[in-house]
Coordinates of C-alpha atoms and ligand atoms in Angstrom, one line a residue:
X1 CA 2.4 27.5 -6.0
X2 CA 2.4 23.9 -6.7
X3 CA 3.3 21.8 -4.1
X4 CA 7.4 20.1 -4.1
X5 CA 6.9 16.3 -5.1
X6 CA 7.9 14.1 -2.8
X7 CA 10.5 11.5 -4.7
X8 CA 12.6 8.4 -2.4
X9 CA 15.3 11.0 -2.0
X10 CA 12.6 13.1 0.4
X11 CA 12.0 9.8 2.1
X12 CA 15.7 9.6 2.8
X13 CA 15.8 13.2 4.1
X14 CA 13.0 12.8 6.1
X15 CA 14.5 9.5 7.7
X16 CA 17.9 11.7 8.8
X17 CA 15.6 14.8 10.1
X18 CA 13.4 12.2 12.2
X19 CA 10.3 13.4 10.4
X20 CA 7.4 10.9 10.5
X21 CA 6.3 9.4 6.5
X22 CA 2.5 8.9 5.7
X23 CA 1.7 6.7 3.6
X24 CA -2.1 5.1 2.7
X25 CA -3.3 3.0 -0.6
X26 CA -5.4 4.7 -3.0
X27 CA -6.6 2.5 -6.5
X28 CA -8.7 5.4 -8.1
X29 CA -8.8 9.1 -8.8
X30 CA -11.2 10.2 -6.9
X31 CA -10.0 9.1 -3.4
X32 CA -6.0 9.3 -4.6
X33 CA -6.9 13.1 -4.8
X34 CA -8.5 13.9 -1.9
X35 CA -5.4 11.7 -0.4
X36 CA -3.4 13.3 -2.2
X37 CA -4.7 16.7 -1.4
X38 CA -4.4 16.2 2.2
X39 CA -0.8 15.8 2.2
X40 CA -0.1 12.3 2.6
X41 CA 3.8 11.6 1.6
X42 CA 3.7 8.4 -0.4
X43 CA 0.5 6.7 -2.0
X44 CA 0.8 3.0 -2.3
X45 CA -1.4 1.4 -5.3
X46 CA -1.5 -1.5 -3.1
X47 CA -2.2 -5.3 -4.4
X48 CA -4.9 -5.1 -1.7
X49 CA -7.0 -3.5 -3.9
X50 CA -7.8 -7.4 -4.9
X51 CA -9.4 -7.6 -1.2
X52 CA -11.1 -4.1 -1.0
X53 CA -12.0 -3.4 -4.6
X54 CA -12.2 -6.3 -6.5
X55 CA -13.9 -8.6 -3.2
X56 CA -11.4 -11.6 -3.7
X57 CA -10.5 -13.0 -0.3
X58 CA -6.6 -12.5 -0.7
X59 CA -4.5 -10.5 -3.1
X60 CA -3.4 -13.6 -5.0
X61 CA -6.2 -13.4 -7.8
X62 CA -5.5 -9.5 -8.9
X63 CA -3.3 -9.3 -12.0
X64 CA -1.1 -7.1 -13.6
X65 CA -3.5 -5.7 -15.6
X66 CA -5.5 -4.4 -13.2
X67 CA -2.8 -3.2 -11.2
X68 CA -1.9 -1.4 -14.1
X69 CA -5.6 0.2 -14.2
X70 CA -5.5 1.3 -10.9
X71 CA -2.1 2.8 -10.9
X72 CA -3.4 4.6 -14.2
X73 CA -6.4 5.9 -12.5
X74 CA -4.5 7.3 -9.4
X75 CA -1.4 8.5 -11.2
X76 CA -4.0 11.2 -13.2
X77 CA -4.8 12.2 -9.7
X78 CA -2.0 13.0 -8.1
X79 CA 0.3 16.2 -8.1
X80 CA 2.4 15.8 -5.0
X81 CA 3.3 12.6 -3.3
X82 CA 5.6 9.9 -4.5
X83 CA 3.2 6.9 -6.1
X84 CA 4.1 3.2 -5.3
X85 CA 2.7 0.9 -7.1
X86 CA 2.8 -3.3 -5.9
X87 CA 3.4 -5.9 -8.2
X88 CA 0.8 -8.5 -7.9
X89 CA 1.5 -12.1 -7.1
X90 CA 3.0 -14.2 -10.3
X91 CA 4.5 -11.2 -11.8
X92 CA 8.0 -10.7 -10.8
X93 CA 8.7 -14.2 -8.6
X94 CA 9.1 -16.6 -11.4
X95 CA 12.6 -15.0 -12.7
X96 CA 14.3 -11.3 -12.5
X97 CA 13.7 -11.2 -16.2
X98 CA 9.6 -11.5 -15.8
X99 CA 10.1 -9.1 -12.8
X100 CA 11.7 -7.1 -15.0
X101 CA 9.5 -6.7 -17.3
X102 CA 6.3 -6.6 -15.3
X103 CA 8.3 -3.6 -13.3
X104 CA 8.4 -1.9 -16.7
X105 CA 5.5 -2.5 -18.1
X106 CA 4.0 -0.6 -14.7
X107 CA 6.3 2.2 -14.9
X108 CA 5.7 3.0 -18.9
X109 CA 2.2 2.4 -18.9
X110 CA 1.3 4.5 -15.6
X111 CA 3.5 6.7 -14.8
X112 CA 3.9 6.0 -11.3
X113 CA 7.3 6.5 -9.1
X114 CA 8.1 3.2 -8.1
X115 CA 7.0 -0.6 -7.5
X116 CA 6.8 -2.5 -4.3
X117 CA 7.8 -6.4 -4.1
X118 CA 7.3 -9.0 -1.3
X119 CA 9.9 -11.3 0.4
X120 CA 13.8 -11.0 1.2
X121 CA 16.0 -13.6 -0.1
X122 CA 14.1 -14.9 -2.2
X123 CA 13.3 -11.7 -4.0
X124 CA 16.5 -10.3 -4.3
X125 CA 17.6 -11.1 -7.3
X126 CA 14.4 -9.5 -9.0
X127 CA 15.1 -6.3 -7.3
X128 CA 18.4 -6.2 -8.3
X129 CA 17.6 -6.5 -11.5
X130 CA 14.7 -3.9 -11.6
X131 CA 17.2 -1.5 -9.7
X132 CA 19.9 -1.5 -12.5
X133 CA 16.5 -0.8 -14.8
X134 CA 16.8 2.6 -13.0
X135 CA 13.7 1.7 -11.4
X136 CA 13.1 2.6 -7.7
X137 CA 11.8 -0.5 -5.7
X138 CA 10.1 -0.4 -2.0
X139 CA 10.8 -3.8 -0.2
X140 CA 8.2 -5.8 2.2
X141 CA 8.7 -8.1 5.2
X142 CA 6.6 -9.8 7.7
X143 CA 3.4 -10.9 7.2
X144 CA 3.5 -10.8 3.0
X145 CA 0.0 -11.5 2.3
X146 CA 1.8 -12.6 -1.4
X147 CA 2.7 -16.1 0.7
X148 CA -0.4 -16.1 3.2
X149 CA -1.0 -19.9 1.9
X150 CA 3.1 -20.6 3.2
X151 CA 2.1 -18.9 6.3
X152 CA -1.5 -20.3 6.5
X153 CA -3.1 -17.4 9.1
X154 CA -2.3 -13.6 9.0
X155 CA -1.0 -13.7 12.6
X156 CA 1.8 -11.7 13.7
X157 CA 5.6 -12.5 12.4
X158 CA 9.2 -12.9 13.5
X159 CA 7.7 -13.6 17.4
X160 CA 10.8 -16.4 17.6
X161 CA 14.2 -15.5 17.4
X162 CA 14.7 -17.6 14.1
X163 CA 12.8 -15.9 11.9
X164 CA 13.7 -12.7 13.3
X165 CA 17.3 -12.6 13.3
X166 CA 16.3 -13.8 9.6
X167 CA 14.0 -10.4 8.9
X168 CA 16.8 -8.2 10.4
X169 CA 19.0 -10.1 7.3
X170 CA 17.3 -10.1 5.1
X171 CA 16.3 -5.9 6.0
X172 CA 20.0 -5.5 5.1
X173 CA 19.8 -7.2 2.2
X174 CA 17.3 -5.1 0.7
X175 CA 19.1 -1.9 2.1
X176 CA 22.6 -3.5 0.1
X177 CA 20.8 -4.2 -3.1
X178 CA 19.3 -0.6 -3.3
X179 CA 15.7 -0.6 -1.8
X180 CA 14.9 2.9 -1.1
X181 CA 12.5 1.9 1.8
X182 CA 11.1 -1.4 3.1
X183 CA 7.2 -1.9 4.7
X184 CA 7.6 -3.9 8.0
X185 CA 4.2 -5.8 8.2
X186 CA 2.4 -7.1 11.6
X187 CA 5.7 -7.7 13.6
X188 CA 6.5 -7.3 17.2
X189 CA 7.2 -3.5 17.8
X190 CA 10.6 -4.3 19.2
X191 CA 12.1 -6.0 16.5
X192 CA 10.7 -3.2 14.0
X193 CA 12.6 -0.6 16.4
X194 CA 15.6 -2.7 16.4
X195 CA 15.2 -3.0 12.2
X196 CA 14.8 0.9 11.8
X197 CA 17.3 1.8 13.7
X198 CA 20.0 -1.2 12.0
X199 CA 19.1 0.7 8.5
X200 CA 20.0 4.0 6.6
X201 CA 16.9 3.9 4.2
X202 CA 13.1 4.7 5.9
X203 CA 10.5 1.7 7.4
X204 CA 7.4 1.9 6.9
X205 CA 5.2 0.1 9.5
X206 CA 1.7 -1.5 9.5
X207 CA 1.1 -3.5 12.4
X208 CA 4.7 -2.8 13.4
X209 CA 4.9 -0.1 16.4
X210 CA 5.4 3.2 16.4
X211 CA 9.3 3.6 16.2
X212 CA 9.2 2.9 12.6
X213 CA 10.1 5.6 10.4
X214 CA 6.6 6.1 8.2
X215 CA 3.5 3.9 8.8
X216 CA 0.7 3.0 6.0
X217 CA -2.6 1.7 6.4
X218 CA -5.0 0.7 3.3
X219 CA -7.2 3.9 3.1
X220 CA -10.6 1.6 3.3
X221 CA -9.8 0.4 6.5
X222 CA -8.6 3.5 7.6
X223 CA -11.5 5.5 6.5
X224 CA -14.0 2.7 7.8
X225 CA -15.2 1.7 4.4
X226 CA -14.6 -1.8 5.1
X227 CA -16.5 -3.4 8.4
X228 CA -15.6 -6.5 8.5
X229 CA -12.2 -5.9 9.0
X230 CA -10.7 -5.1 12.8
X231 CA -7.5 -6.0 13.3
X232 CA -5.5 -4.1 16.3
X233 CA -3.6 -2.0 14.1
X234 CA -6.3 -0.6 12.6
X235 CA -7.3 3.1 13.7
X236 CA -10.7 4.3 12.0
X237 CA -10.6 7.5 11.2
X238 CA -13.8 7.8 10.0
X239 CA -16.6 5.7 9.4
X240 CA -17.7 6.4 6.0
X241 CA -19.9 3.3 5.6
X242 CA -22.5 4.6 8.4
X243 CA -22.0 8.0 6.8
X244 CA -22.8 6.6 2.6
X245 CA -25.4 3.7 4.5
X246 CA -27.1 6.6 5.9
X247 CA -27.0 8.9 2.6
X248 CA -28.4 6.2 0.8
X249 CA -31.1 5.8 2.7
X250 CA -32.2 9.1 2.8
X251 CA -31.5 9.3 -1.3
X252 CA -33.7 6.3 -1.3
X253 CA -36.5 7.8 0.8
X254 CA -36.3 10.6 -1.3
X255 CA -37.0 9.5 -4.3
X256 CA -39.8 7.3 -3.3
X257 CA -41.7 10.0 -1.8
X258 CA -41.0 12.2 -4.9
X259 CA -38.8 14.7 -2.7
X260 CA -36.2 14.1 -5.0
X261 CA -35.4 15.8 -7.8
X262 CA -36.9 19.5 -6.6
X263 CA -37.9 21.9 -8.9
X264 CA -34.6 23.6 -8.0
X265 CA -32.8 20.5 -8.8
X266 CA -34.9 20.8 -12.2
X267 CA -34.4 22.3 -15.7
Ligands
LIG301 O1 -1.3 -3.9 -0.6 C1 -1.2 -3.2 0.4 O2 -2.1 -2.4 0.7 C2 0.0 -3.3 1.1 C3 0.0 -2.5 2.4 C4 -0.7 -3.3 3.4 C5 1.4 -2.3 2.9 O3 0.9 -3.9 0.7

């Protein structure tokens, strides 16, 4: 029997039953199916994919385009969990018409669930505006790596009372306009406690503790495809690029020895 699809309303019930929401990035099919196939709740096509796919240094260069691409690619994959889908830098913060549109453009053209936009305040009025599209949106506070240039170092947010009593605001904003969830990034796990527990709709943590109500890590990092990469909040799960470095190798070996292709592996 196919497996119930998760949708934001899920989210909400699992929020009010206390029941923990996984969520991890995927940008193509193959990975977003084996993700998906393992259960995970709600797979974000992240803008990161501009770091770990595409190589830039930060997720300012990756356009709507290719966020479009990968959403397409990942969307074919996936049977159960609820897709979110970020809209990159320059596509939504110039007016709520463009975000808007950008917002649309993603949800015609791949199908996905729902998008994901940075900032509080200063976002709001995009939101809004995608919300009375009919279009779901997942808000994102803390370290926004959208405005890494404002911040100028990916160190933890909200430490000082100022622009924490300013995230728990601008949480509530998001929760009035309609956000059905909001991803608290890299801040102290007492003010993301203190955040989850202010609002009806779920958290979603990275780098934010274990009292929030979901947590999401990018799949590369998690999976240890990346190794350059080590921040705290990382947990490896697996090491993958030992385990490809290593098959490589031994394909490599193979082939100049002439072990490879057998006559089994021959027509
Ligand atoms: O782009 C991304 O992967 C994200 C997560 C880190 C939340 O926004």
């Amino acid at each position: 029997m196919a497996a119930r699809r998760v949708t934001t309303q899920t989210l909400q019930e699992m929020k009010a039953g206390g029941q923990p929401i996984v969520m991890l990035t995927a940008y193509d099919y193959t990975l977003a199916r084996i993700i998906d196939g393992a259960g995970v709740d709600v797979i974000l096509v992240g803008d990161s994919a501009s770091n770990v796919v595409a190589g830039y240094e930060t997720t300012l260069p990756i356009t709507l385009e290719h966020m479009i691409y990968h959403a397409q690619c990942v969307i074919r994959a996936v049977k159960r969990a609820l897709v979110v889908v970020d809209l990159p830098f320059g596509s939504y913060q110039g007016n709520s018409k463009e975000a808007l549109s950008s917002a649309i453009r993603v949800m015609k053209e791949t199908g996905a669930h729902a998008v994901k936009i940075e900032g509080g305040k200063a976002g709001v009025a995009s939101a809004e505006r995608i919300l009375e599209a009919g279009i779901p949106v997942m808000g994102h506070l803390g370290l926004t790596p959208q405005s890494i240039y404002k911040f100028g170092t990916y160190k933890v947010r909200a430490r000082e009372e100022g622009e924490a009593a300013r995230l728990c605001e601008d949480a509530r904003l998001l929760e009035r306009t309609g956000c059905f969830a909001v991803v608290l990034e890299k801040i102290p796990a007492r003010l993301a406690r203190e955040v989850t527990r202010s609002l009806s709709i779920p958290t979603i943590g990275i780098g934010a503790g274990v009292d929030c109500d979901g947590q999401v890590l990018v799949a590369h990092d998690a999976l240890g495809l990346t190794t350059d990469f080590h921040p705290r909040f990382v947990r490896r799960y697996a090491e993958l690029a030992s385990t490809i470095t290593d098959a490589v190798r031994q394909y490599a070996a193979d082939v100049r020895e002439r072990h490879f292709p057998g006559a089994h592996e021959s027509y």
